Structure formats: structure tokens, C-alpha cells
């Protein structure tokens, strides 16, 4: 047996032995009692921890001995031994090292603080240098663009072939009397026209229209003549010096004797033989008859069309009924425009004398009587004899001279009757046709004129928009024609008629102003320039304001919005001659303001797109010279459909100097800004210690007569641009929002363009209107705390709008923004335009996607947060709608964002605005 085999056999026997031992142990445990097994386990649990504790303690003792051998200082020593001196020296050495390290740490801390202070100083210096660099860059851009603009202006001036115009200057007196001329024969007098019978040499285009008023030829009891005379004297074109006027006006009233009238005319100081450039106003029918019986030469006659001979076309003027007050509109007595249909469909009440009845009149009346006998539910009041409770009125001078249908009852009775009628009939023959027209327009009954009849200011007023003319042969079809009109048609007729009555027929002043303006327009003369409010500075001539530089906001520096330009004014009075011609219809019938010449108007035709590139550039700055582009090219030019221009900021303030200065500082570096006009409503002048920010453009602080919110919309002569940004001193707008709003306004020049939106809500329980600032998908107003509008509307607000509205604004010290919304919507019949961005400064809790408010953080509580403020605004809306006769506000359901907003662009393109 080999060794390996023996080893294997031994190992085999050993494993068998172990296996047998294990088997025996398992068999023993199986047969062992449970109590014995528990005792063994308890013994093991006690023995094992004791053994572990012993061995661990031995390890700790060994480690302690090792540590004592390695560090003898920590061993137990005898303090009385010789080594105590050595230990004390070691301790002193350690204390010295500790003090040295502490001193070194203090020195390092001081050095660190010094370095930190130096770092802060240099960081501040870096910020200052960055601000200085930004200002220098802006100044460089301004100079660079100024040079480019100067070159463009030089090129345009070289290409310009038309003279610049300015406001008309007054006419200078010519020395010496005018030569006397023989009056024309009677036959030629009936064929007079302005080119043949008017001396144009007294009316140069550059001098405008003016007139001298003779002493009246009328009885003191003639009320109409007295009102006309006083109204003429209040006209701005009246001159007391007769040597430098274009026309001479004589008011003839009462019943003058023809012989006496002839002598007075011939002896008139400036009659010059033929009466050229004279205007004879017949304030009564007898006066008109007297003028027909005398030689009036080449004078223009102003009278009612049913008194005497018919008016000469293009020469004579039609005088309407002058039954109203001297001036003003009695709006309290006017009915509302709605509902469209009233209880009575059509109304007529009158009486014709027996000797004036003829066959056609009988046929006409019988046809009208059949209307009331129709089988419809329409109520027709057609009475051709005055009832007992409304007897025929005493014949007026007009009806006494010309006959016709006489009026029935008093003026109050006729007003109540017409107030219940949808339509009012005007029947020939004349008599009181013009008086019936005036009463119908005032009561809101649409006039229905049967046949042809000269109406007041027929050459300039479009009576088709207010009067329904029907040929007499169609009288049998009248009922069907009236029923075919929709509610919208009726309300359009009624609204247009009320506007014509208010502005041209309601008072003696309205009538006289319209007569003079129509005559001047026939002579191709521009009206007088609208008066601008002088901007008187709150500072005297010797006062020097303290100015400081401002720091630009990071938000306004991150995006290039346009070049910084030198201020330049918008072109003014460039359409002095074309306005009375080309815009005559709009001035008389749409904007209802023909009596003044304004620096610019928000309406007018837009030039064809080729005009920007073919011929003179006319001030246009197309994007990328016409090639277009994305954000980079867009920001370099203003583009659009109008010539290049700027805007003026008008900021109203009252006793909030620091808030004002902060708001002014925010305007620094704003592109296209021309000037800032601060309306100082505070009675006290500004403190001399105020530090005014230098915003890069002129800042004019204007003193006003009283603290009124209407001052926000005064047409100051300091405003030299068409675009006006009205903004509160506590409003906070980013530069990109302002520039975007300006660009939008340039495409909507006749509308109000702003940021915060509001709407007028109908009270479904009690009726009437409520001012509502809640979230809504419809808007009807934008607040003028941040809104663009045309300067033209400042004139209209301060001069044209009813005075009672401005008085209500002063009474409540509120609602001026609502009044401006009413005015513009009334004139344009369009809603305002709301512009917004997705990232704005907002009130707590407002969503970040809409600018419903923009009050600056930390500003004091404003009036708009007062509950009484909202109650007053509810009252204002209902009051203004009563004055206008209807609710002019219109709803809009969209807001305006830039073209590429939320558009995915390639890497090499930029959006028009980063956040808008």
C-alpha cells in the first residue's frame, strides 16, 4: 500500500469517526429532555459574555501600556521629581505657540476683511463703470442715429419740392377805401356766384376768414335777432376793426320798412356801391321779404328757404330755426336713443288754411290718413286739423309770410307727442318745416321729408344720414318703407340726427358758427387754428433745477428697443388748405368739429406702400430699408405705415414728489421719447432741494390753475407730437411695453391704446350700468393711467365735449379716464385697443399673464383702492350715458401681442420683443 493510499484511508476513517460523533450527538439531543436542553442553553449564555469581557479587558490594558511607552508626558509621574521643571518648560512652550498662532490668525482675519472691503469697493466701481458704459453706449447710439437722421433729413429736404405750411396769420389792414362799383342788374343778381360777386382780394388764404359786425337793424323785442347778434360777437373770427376783414355781417330782424332798409344799406360804411363781401342775415320772415324788395347788390343772403325767393345755389345760405338758447345743449330734456321703436310708428299734427288747400294736398292727406286705417298693429297719429286741447299756434313771422302747415299746441305738447313717435312727418308746403325738423331731431323722432326742400347747411351736412327723404309719388308706399327699416337703421338715423342738432342747430351760437364756417369753406379759407393751452413752468426764469444721473434698470438694458434720438416734433398744420376740402365730409358729419383747424387729425388716407421707396421718402423709416426682418432689423427702425415720429409723456402728479422723481428716472433711455410734460396739480411749487433725474429729454413741469383731473388732457403747446402717452406717476411700465404700445398706436391712430382694461357691466336686477374691474373676456375701456392717444382728442376733450362731463369729473375728482373712453368711442364708434405682455409688475395674487394693474411696489395707497372710488365710477358711467343719450362704449374680445410672440424661431432669428 502506497503512502497516498494510506493517507486517504486514514482521512476516510477520520471523517467516518467525525460523522459518527455528530450522529451520536444529534441522536443524544433528540432523546434529551427539554429541561436539560434549556439549562445547557442558559449556561452557555452566561459563559460566553464572561469570556468576551475578559479578553476585551486584556486588549485595553495592552493598548494603555503601549500608549504610555510612546508618550511619557501623560504617564503617572511624581511632581516632586526632577522632571517637573522639564514639564513646566514644555507647557510654557505650548502656550507661546498658542499665542503666536492666535496672533497670526487675527492678522489673517484683518487682512481678509481688508481684502473683502477692497473687493466690495472694486465691485461697486465695476457697477458704476458698467452704468457709465451703458450711458456712453446710449449716447453713442444717439449721436450715431442723429447723424443718420440728419443725413436722411438733408436728402429729404433736397428732394422736397413743396413749401412748408404754418398756421394762418391774421390779415393786415389795407390803407384807403375800397373802390365803389355799380350794383348788378336784378337778373344778374339772381345768378350771383362767389367767383363773380365776391372780392377775393380781401380774403387771402394766409389770412384766414374774419368778419366785422354792423349795428343790428332789428327791434329790441326780436329775440332771435338778439341771440344771433350776441352769438356772432362771441365768435373768435369777429373783428372790431372793419379795415382788415374778409366779410361784413348785418343782422336784420323784426319787420323793417323796405325804403328805410334800402337807405341803410346804401349808406353802410363799407357797402362800396354793390355790397360785395356783405352777408345779410334775415332773422325773421318780414325781414326776408323786405330784403327781397330792395336792391341787395352782390351781398350774400342768409334766410329761411320758405321766405321770399329761393336761395341761390352755392351763394346764399339757409338759416335754420333759431329757437334754442344762446349756447349750450339742454341735455336734461333730451330723451334716450333707445329703444329703437316707440309706441307710435309715425306722427304728424298740423293745420292748413282753407285758401292754401289744393288738389295735390288733398291727395297727400288722404293717403296719409290711410296709414292709420291699416290692418297692422302699428299706431299712426296723423291729424290734419288741430284738436281742441292743442289749438293751432299763433302764426310765427315765418308762417305768416309764407303760409304752410301751422303747428298745433305748445312746444311742450309737441315735444311729448314726438317723444313717443319713431318717425315724424314733414309735409309741404313749407311754413314751419325747419321748425318741425328741429323739434323732431331734438325729440329723437326720425324726420320723414316728403318731397324736396332746402335744409340748413345742405352743402356740407349729409342729411341723408339723419333725414329720410321720400318722393311725394311714393306716399302710398310710405308705410312699407318705414316698416322695412331695421332697429339698427332707426338708431343710426336717430343718433346722427341728434348729433347734427346738438352741434349745428341747438343754439344761436351753434347756428352762427356753422353759418360762418360754411361761408369760409366756400371761400376756400381754412378755419381758425385751435387754441393751445400755454404751458407755464412752475419754475421762474432764474431758478436752476438740481439734476442727477439715473441708473438704468437691468430689465431695460437687456433688450435693444430702438435708437435714442434727438427730440423732433411732428409735422403740424401741413394740411391747412386740404383739410377744408378733402376732409370736409369727415369734419362736418363724422367728427363734428369743422370750426377749428388742428395741428393734425387722427383720420386720413394712408399712402400707398410704394410711396416709401419711390420718390421722396417723406420721413418713412421702413424696416431694413423695406426688406423686412425679425427682431434685430425690427428694433433698428420704426417702420409702419406712417412717417417717423416720437411721442410725448404727460404725467399728472399731486403731492408725491419722490414717487414722481422715481417715475421720471425710469424713463431714461426710452426710445422715441420726445419730451416729458409733468402736470403739477399741487398748489405749492416743488421744493428747491428736489433732485430731478436727467432723463435725456426735456422735462417741463407745468403749473395749472387748479387741482383738476381734467388737466391731464389739456392741449398744452408744449406737446409737439401727435402721440401722447398719458401715464400716472405711480404706474410702472417696462420700456419694451411702452415701445410696443407706441408701435400699436401708430397703426390705430384714431383709437385709445392702453394697458389696464375695464368694462361696463349691465345691472341685470335694477338696470343701468356698473363699472367693473373683474377679470373678463370682454373689455370696453382702457385706463388712461397708461394709454396712448392722439393730441387731437385733447382738444376735443377740453373744448368739444359737453362741459357738464368735465364738471362731474371735478365734482368727484374721479372718472376722467372714463370720460376719455366715452369721447373716443363716441367719435369713432370703435372700442379701445388693449396691449399687454406676459411678464409685468403686478399686484399680489394677480396672474403673471395679464396687466390688470401696474401699481409699483411700496407706493402709497391710491384712490383706486377706495370703495367710494368705485361707487363714484358707477355713477359716472350712468351720468355720462345720459349726457351722450346712449352708451357709446363698445366691447372688444382680443388684446394685441407682437407678431412673433410664442413663435418657434431658428437660432439665427430674434423675436420682435423678448417678453411681448
mmCIF file of N, CA and C in Angstrom, residues 185-270:
data_model
loop_
_atom_site.group_PDB
_atom_site.id
_atom_site.type_symbol
_atom_site.label_atom_id
_atom_site.label_comp_id
_atom_site.label_asym_id
_atom_site.label_seq_id
_atom_site.Cartn_x
_atom_site.Cartn_y
_atom_site.Cartn_z
ATOM 1 N N UNK A 185 -77.510 144.239 -62.360
ATOM 2 C CA UNK A 185 -78.963 144.240 -62.628
ATOM 3 C C UNK A 185 -79.654 143.133 -61.853
ATOM 4 N N UNK A 186 -80.958 143.273 -61.724
ATOM 5 C CA UNK A 186 -81.728 142.293 -60.945
ATOM 6 C C UNK A 186 -81.591 140.897 -61.514
ATOM 7 N N UNK A 187 -81.591 140.752 -62.827
ATOM 8 C CA UNK A 187 -81.466 139.426 -63.434
ATOM 9 C C UNK A 187 -80.108 138.821 -63.132
ATOM 10 N N UNK A 188 -79.053 139.623 -63.218
ATOM 11 C CA UNK A 188 -77.716 139.113 -62.906
ATOM 12 C C UNK A 188 -77.562 138.838 -61.410
ATOM 13 N N UNK A 189 -78.267 139.610 -60.599
ATOM 14 C CA UNK A 189 -78.164 139.402 -59.153
ATOM 15 C C UNK A 189 -78.683 138.028 -58.756
ATOM 16 N N UNK A 190 -79.700 137.531 -59.458
ATOM 17 C CA UNK A 190 -80.233 136.209 -59.158
ATOM 18 C C UNK A 190 -79.271 135.100 -59.572
ATOM 19 N N UNK A 191 -78.290 135.434 -60.433
ATOM 20 C CA UNK A 191 -77.334 134.430 -60.891
ATOM 21 C C UNK A 191 -75.968 134.592 -60.225
ATOM 22 N N UNK A 192 -75.922 135.279 -59.118
ATOM 23 C CA UNK A 192 -74.650 135.546 -58.442
ATOM 24 C C UNK A 192 -74.004 134.252 -57.961
ATOM 25 N N UNK A 193 -72.719 134.190 -58.155
ATOM 26 C CA UNK A 193 -71.888 133.139 -57.566
ATOM 27 C C UNK A 193 -70.730 133.814 -56.846
ATOM 28 N N UNK A 194 -70.046 133.072 -56.002
ATOM 29 C CA UNK A 194 -68.942 133.662 -55.239
ATOM 30 C C UNK A 194 -67.819 134.173 -56.148
ATOM 31 N N UNK A 195 -67.385 133.434 -57.161
ATOM 32 C CA UNK A 195 -66.325 133.994 -58.016
ATOM 33 C C UNK A 195 -66.730 135.271 -58.729
ATOM 34 N N UNK A 196 -68.045 135.483 -58.990
ATOM 35 C CA UNK A 196 -68.484 136.654 -59.733
ATOM 36 C C UNK A 196 -68.874 137.813 -58.826
ATOM 37 N N UNK A 197 -69.298 137.518 -57.612
ATOM 38 C CA UNK A 197 -69.847 138.564 -56.745
ATOM 39 C C UNK A 197 -69.086 138.744 -55.436
ATOM 40 N N UNK A 198 -67.957 138.135 -55.273
ATOM 41 C CA UNK A 198 -67.192 138.260 -54.024
ATOM 42 C C UNK A 198 -65.778 138.723 -54.351
ATOM 43 N N UNK A 199 -65.288 139.655 -53.575
ATOM 44 C CA UNK A 199 -63.934 140.187 -53.772
ATOM 45 C C UNK A 199 -62.949 139.320 -52.980
ATOM 46 N N UNK A 200 -62.267 138.441 -53.696
ATOM 47 C CA UNK A 200 -61.337 137.518 -53.048
ATOM 48 C C UNK A 200 -60.061 138.213 -52.577
ATOM 49 N N UNK A 201 -59.815 139.431 -53.063
ATOM 50 C CA UNK A 201 -58.587 140.109 -52.641
ATOM 51 C C UNK A 201 -58.615 140.471 -51.163
ATOM 52 N N UNK A 202 -59.820 140.552 -50.581
ATOM 53 C CA UNK A 202 -59.927 140.836 -49.146
ATOM 54 C C UNK A 202 -59.806 139.574 -48.296
ATOM 55 N N UNK A 203 -59.695 138.427 -48.950
ATOM 56 C CA UNK A 203 -59.688 137.150 -48.221
ATOM 57 C C UNK A 203 -58.504 136.303 -48.655
ATOM 58 N N UNK A 204 -57.264 136.724 -48.411
ATOM 59 C CA UNK A 204 -56.113 135.895 -48.797
ATOM 60 C C UNK A 204 -56.095 134.591 -48.007
ATOM 61 N N UNK A 205 -55.541 133.577 -48.635
ATOM 62 C CA UNK A 205 -55.501 132.262 -47.991
ATOM 63 C C UNK A 205 -54.717 132.308 -46.689
ATOM 64 N N UNK A 206 -53.623 133.066 -46.690
ATOM 65 C CA UNK A 206 -52.783 133.106 -45.487
ATOM 66 C C UNK A 206 -53.405 133.922 -44.370
ATOM 67 N N UNK A 207 -54.453 134.663 -44.655
ATOM 68 C CA UNK A 207 -55.059 135.495 -43.624
ATOM 69 C C UNK A 207 -56.224 134.865 -42.915
ATOM 70 N N UNK A 208 -56.829 133.818 -43.524
ATOM 71 C CA UNK A 208 -57.977 133.192 -42.898
ATOM 72 C C UNK A 208 -59.221 134.042 -43.042
ATOM 73 N N UNK A 209 -60.292 133.575 -42.430
ATOM 74 C CA UNK A 209 -61.582 134.256 -42.521
ATOM 75 C C UNK A 209 -61.790 135.126 -41.286
ATOM 76 N N UNK A 210 -62.310 136.334 -41.514
ATOM 77 C CA UNK A 210 -62.669 137.233 -40.412
ATOM 78 C C UNK A 210 -63.822 138.107 -40.891
ATOM 79 N N UNK A 211 -64.567 138.677 -39.953
ATOM 80 C CA UNK A 211 -65.730 139.484 -40.324
ATOM 81 C C UNK A 211 -65.908 140.626 -39.332
ATOM 82 N N UNK A 212 -66.578 141.669 -39.830
ATOM 83 C CA UNK A 212 -66.956 142.808 -38.997
ATOM 84 C C UNK A 212 -68.472 142.834 -38.904
ATOM 85 N N UNK A 213 -68.981 143.187 -37.740
ATOM 86 C CA UNK A 213 -70.415 143.133 -37.469
ATOM 87 C C UNK A 213 -70.958 144.557 -37.376
ATOM 88 N N UNK A 214 -71.946 144.854 -38.263
ATOM 89 C CA UNK A 214 -72.625 146.146 -38.192
ATOM 90 C C UNK A 214 -73.573 146.184 -36.995
ATOM 91 N N UNK A 215 -73.955 147.381 -36.650
ATOM 92 C CA UNK A 215 -75.017 147.511 -35.654
ATOM 93 C C UNK A 215 -76.287 146.895 -36.211
ATOM 94 N N UNK A 216 -77.046 146.129 -35.408
ATOM 95 C CA UNK A 216 -78.185 145.382 -35.954
ATOM 96 C C UNK A 216 -79.320 146.317 -36.364
ATOM 97 N N UNK A 217 -80.056 145.843 -37.359
ATOM 98 C CA UNK A 217 -81.259 146.539 -37.803
ATOM 99 C C UNK A 217 -82.456 145.678 -37.409
ATOM 100 N N UNK A 218 -82.895 145.821 -36.157
ATOM 101 C CA UNK A 218 -83.985 144.986 -35.661
ATOM 102 C C UNK A 218 -84.600 145.649 -34.451
ATOM 103 N N UNK A 219 -85.789 145.165 -34.101
ATOM 104 C CA UNK A 219 -86.452 145.633 -32.894
ATOM 105 C C UNK A 219 -85.829 144.978 -31.671
ATOM 106 N N UNK A 220 -85.895 145.670 -30.554
ATOM 107 C CA UNK A 220 -85.344 145.112 -29.321
ATOM 108 C C UNK A 220 -86.108 143.882 -28.876
ATOM 109 N N UNK A 221 -87.360 143.751 -29.332
ATOM 110 C CA UNK A 221 -88.169 142.605 -28.930
ATOM 111 C C UNK A 221 -87.912 141.370 -29.782
ATOM 112 N N UNK A 222 -87.086 141.479 -30.831
ATOM 113 C CA UNK A 222 -86.789 140.336 -31.689
ATOM 114 C C UNK A 222 -85.747 139.465 -30.994
ATOM 115 N N UNK A 223 -86.216 138.393 -30.319
ATOM 116 C CA UNK A 223 -85.316 137.560 -29.523
ATOM 117 C C UNK A 223 -84.338 136.813 -30.406
ATOM 118 N N UNK A 224 -84.801 136.304 -31.547
ATOM 119 C CA UNK A 224 -83.920 135.533 -32.423
ATOM 120 C C UNK A 224 -82.777 136.404 -32.938
ATOM 121 N N UNK A 225 -83.087 137.616 -33.339
ATOM 122 C CA UNK A 225 -82.043 138.515 -33.832
ATOM 123 C C UNK A 225 -81.061 138.871 -32.727
ATOM 124 N N UNK A 226 -81.555 139.083 -31.526
ATOM 125 C CA UNK A 226 -80.664 139.422 -30.416
ATOM 126 C C UNK A 226 -79.720 138.272 -30.086
ATOM 127 N N UNK A 227 -80.239 137.054 -30.071
ATOM 128 C CA UNK A 227 -79.384 135.898 -29.791
ATOM 129 C C UNK A 227 -78.336 135.709 -30.893
ATOM 130 N N UNK A 228 -78.753 135.863 -32.142
ATOM 131 C CA UNK A 228 -77.799 135.729 -33.233
ATOM 132 C C UNK A 228 -76.700 136.769 -33.145
ATOM 133 N N UNK A 229 -77.075 137.991 -32.829
ATOM 134 C CA UNK A 229 -76.088 139.063 -32.740
ATOM 135 C C UNK A 229 -75.081 138.784 -31.636
ATOM 136 N N UNK A 230 -75.562 138.364 -30.481
ATOM 137 C CA UNK A 230 -74.644 138.075 -29.373
ATOM 138 C C UNK A 230 -73.748 136.880 -29.681
ATOM 139 N N UNK A 231 -74.321 135.887 -30.359
ATOM 140 C CA UNK A 231 -73.518 134.721 -30.723
ATOM 141 C C UNK A 231 -72.438 135.103 -31.725
ATOM 142 N N UNK A 232 -72.748 135.950 -32.686
ATOM 143 C CA UNK A 232 -71.748 136.383 -33.660
ATOM 144 C C UNK A 232 -70.620 137.158 -32.999
ATOM 145 N N UNK A 233 -70.942 137.953 -32.016
ATOM 146 C CA UNK A 233 -69.901 138.723 -31.331
ATOM 147 C C UNK A 233 -68.972 137.824 -30.512
ATOM 148 N N UNK A 234 -69.446 136.684 -30.108
ATOM 149 C CA UNK A 234 -68.599 135.779 -29.321
ATOM 150 C C UNK A 234 -67.707 134.908 -30.202
ATOM 151 N N UNK A 235 -67.853 134.995 -31.519
ATOM 152 C CA UNK A 235 -67.040 134.182 -32.416
ATOM 153 C C UNK A 235 -65.617 134.727 -32.457
ATOM 154 N N UNK A 236 -64.646 133.820 -32.515
ATOM 155 C CA UNK A 236 -63.242 134.228 -32.486
ATOM 156 C C UNK A 236 -62.823 134.933 -33.762
ATOM 157 N N UNK A 237 -63.619 134.848 -34.821
ATOM 158 C CA UNK A 237 -63.263 135.482 -36.084
ATOM 159 C C UNK A 237 -63.836 136.883 -36.218
ATOM 160 N N UNK A 238 -64.568 137.340 -35.214
ATOM 161 C CA UNK A 238 -65.120 138.694 -35.238
ATOM 162 C C UNK A 238 -64.024 139.708 -34.965
ATOM 163 N N UNK A 239 -64.022 140.785 -35.721
ATOM 164 C CA UNK A 239 -63.041 141.867 -35.561
ATOM 165 C C UNK A 239 -63.784 143.180 -35.392
ATOM 166 N N UNK A 240 -63.344 143.940 -34.426
ATOM 167 C CA UNK A 240 -63.947 145.256 -34.226
ATOM 168 C C UNK A 240 -63.457 146.272 -35.247
ATOM 169 N N UNK A 241 -62.260 146.052 -35.812
ATOM 170 C CA UNK A 241 -61.715 146.942 -36.826
ATOM 171 C C UNK A 241 -62.192 146.489 -38.200
ATOM 172 N N UNK A 242 -62.997 147.292 -38.912
ATOM 173 C CA UNK A 242 -63.526 146.854 -40.209
ATOM 174 C C UNK A 242 -62.519 146.963 -41.350
ATOM 175 N N UNK A 243 -61.331 147.462 -41.083
ATOM 176 C CA UNK A 243 -60.387 147.693 -42.173
ATOM 177 C C UNK A 243 -59.633 146.444 -42.589
ATOM 178 N N UNK A 244 -59.659 145.392 -41.808
ATOM 179 C CA UNK A 244 -58.867 144.203 -42.121
ATOM 180 C C UNK A 244 -59.687 142.946 -41.942
ATOM 181 N N UNK A 245 -60.821 142.892 -42.649
ATOM 182 C CA UNK A 245 -61.701 141.742 -42.560
ATOM 183 C C UNK A 245 -62.035 141.252 -43.956
ATOM 184 N N UNK A 246 -62.575 140.050 -43.989
ATOM 185 C CA UNK A 246 -62.970 139.434 -45.254
ATOM 186 C C UNK A 246 -64.441 139.666 -45.563
ATOM 187 N N UNK A 247 -65.296 139.776 -44.533
ATOM 188 C CA UNK A 247 -66.736 139.902 -44.740
ATOM 189 C C UNK A 247 -67.306 140.908 -43.754
ATOM 190 N N UNK A 248 -68.471 141.456 -44.127
ATOM 191 C CA UNK A 248 -69.217 142.387 -43.287
ATOM 192 C C UNK A 248 -70.611 141.808 -43.098
ATOM 193 N N UNK A 249 -71.029 141.658 -41.839
ATOM 194 C CA UNK A 249 -72.272 140.961 -41.498
ATOM 195 C C UNK A 249 -73.260 141.976 -40.912
ATOM 196 N N UNK A 250 -74.499 141.908 -41.409
ATOM 197 C CA UNK A 250 -75.580 142.741 -40.890
ATOM 198 C C UNK A 250 -76.758 141.834 -40.559
ATOM 199 N N UNK A 251 -77.239 141.907 -39.312
ATOM 200 C CA UNK A 251 -78.389 141.132 -38.865
ATOM 201 C C UNK A 251 -79.621 142.014 -38.972
ATOM 202 N N UNK A 252 -80.609 141.541 -39.743
ATOM 203 C CA UNK A 252 -81.859 142.272 -39.954
ATOM 204 C C UNK A 252 -82.982 141.469 -39.320
ATOM 205 N N UNK A 253 -83.682 142.059 -38.365
ATOM 206 C CA UNK A 253 -84.775 141.385 -37.683
ATOM 207 C C UNK A 253 -86.021 142.238 -37.682
ATOM 208 N N UNK A 254 -87.088 141.707 -37.054
ATOM 209 C CA UNK A 254 -88.338 142.441 -36.986
ATOM 210 C C UNK A 254 -88.995 142.559 -38.354
ATOM 211 N N UNK A 255 -89.654 143.695 -38.576
ATOM 212 C CA UNK A 255 -90.335 143.962 -39.850
ATOM 213 C C UNK A 255 -89.905 145.333 -40.353
ATOM 214 N N UNK A 256 -88.733 145.481 -40.927
ATOM 215 C CA UNK A 256 -88.241 146.794 -41.367
ATOM 216 C C UNK A 256 -88.967 147.266 -42.619
ATOM 217 N N UNK A 257 -89.066 148.555 -42.768
ATOM 218 C CA UNK A 257 -89.645 149.136 -43.977
ATOM 219 C C UNK A 257 -88.623 149.050 -45.109
ATOM 220 N N UNK A 258 -89.030 148.613 -46.281
ATOM 221 C CA UNK A 258 -88.081 148.450 -47.384
ATOM 222 C C UNK A 258 -87.330 149.732 -47.736
ATOM 223 N N UNK A 259 -88.030 150.868 -47.724
ATOM 224 C CA UNK A 259 -87.344 152.113 -48.088
ATOM 225 C C UNK A 259 -86.252 152.457 -47.084
ATOM 226 N N UNK A 260 -86.558 152.317 -45.817
ATOM 227 C CA UNK A 260 -85.554 152.600 -44.781
ATOM 228 C C UNK A 260 -84.402 151.603 -44.877
ATOM 229 N N UNK A 261 -84.731 150.358 -45.135
ATOM 230 C CA UNK A 261 -83.692 149.346 -45.259
ATOM 231 C C UNK A 261 -82.770 149.651 -46.433
ATOM 232 N N UNK A 262 -83.343 150.113 -47.568
ATOM 233 C CA UNK A 262 -82.514 150.443 -48.732
ATOM 234 C C UNK A 262 -81.564 151.579 -48.413
ATOM 235 N N UNK A 263 -82.063 152.586 -47.713
ATOM 236 C CA UNK A 263 -81.204 153.721 -47.371
ATOM 237 C C UNK A 263 -80.060 153.282 -46.454
ATOM 238 N N UNK A 264 -80.379 152.415 -45.489
ATOM 239 C CA UNK A 264 -79.331 151.971 -44.565
ATOM 240 C C UNK A 264 -78.274 151.143 -45.289
ATOM 241 N N UNK A 265 -78.688 150.316 -46.206
ATOM 242 C CA UNK A 265 -77.714 149.510 -46.927
ATOM 243 C C UNK A 265 -76.819 150.387 -47.793
ATOM 244 N N UNK A 266 -77.417 151.324 -48.501
ATOM 245 C CA UNK A 266 -76.628 152.165 -49.393
ATOM 246 C C UNK A 266 -75.653 153.031 -48.604
ATOM 247 N N UNK A 267 -76.080 153.453 -47.391
ATOM 248 C CA UNK A 267 -75.227 154.328 -46.588
ATOM 249 C C UNK A 267 -74.240 153.566 -45.714
ATOM 250 N N UNK A 268 -74.260 152.261 -45.781
ATOM 251 C CA UNK A 268 -73.318 151.472 -44.962
ATOM 252 C C UNK A 268 -71.885 151.849 -45.311
ATOM 253 N N UNK A 269 -71.023 151.892 -44.301
ATOM 254 C CA UNK A 269 -69.669 152.428 -44.471
ATOM 255 C C UNK A 269 -68.869 151.661 -45.516
ATOM 256 N N UNK A 270 -69.049 150.356 -45.581
ATOM 257 C CA UNK A 270 -68.234 149.537 -46.467
ATOM 258 C C UNK A 270 -69.081 148.867 -47.562
#
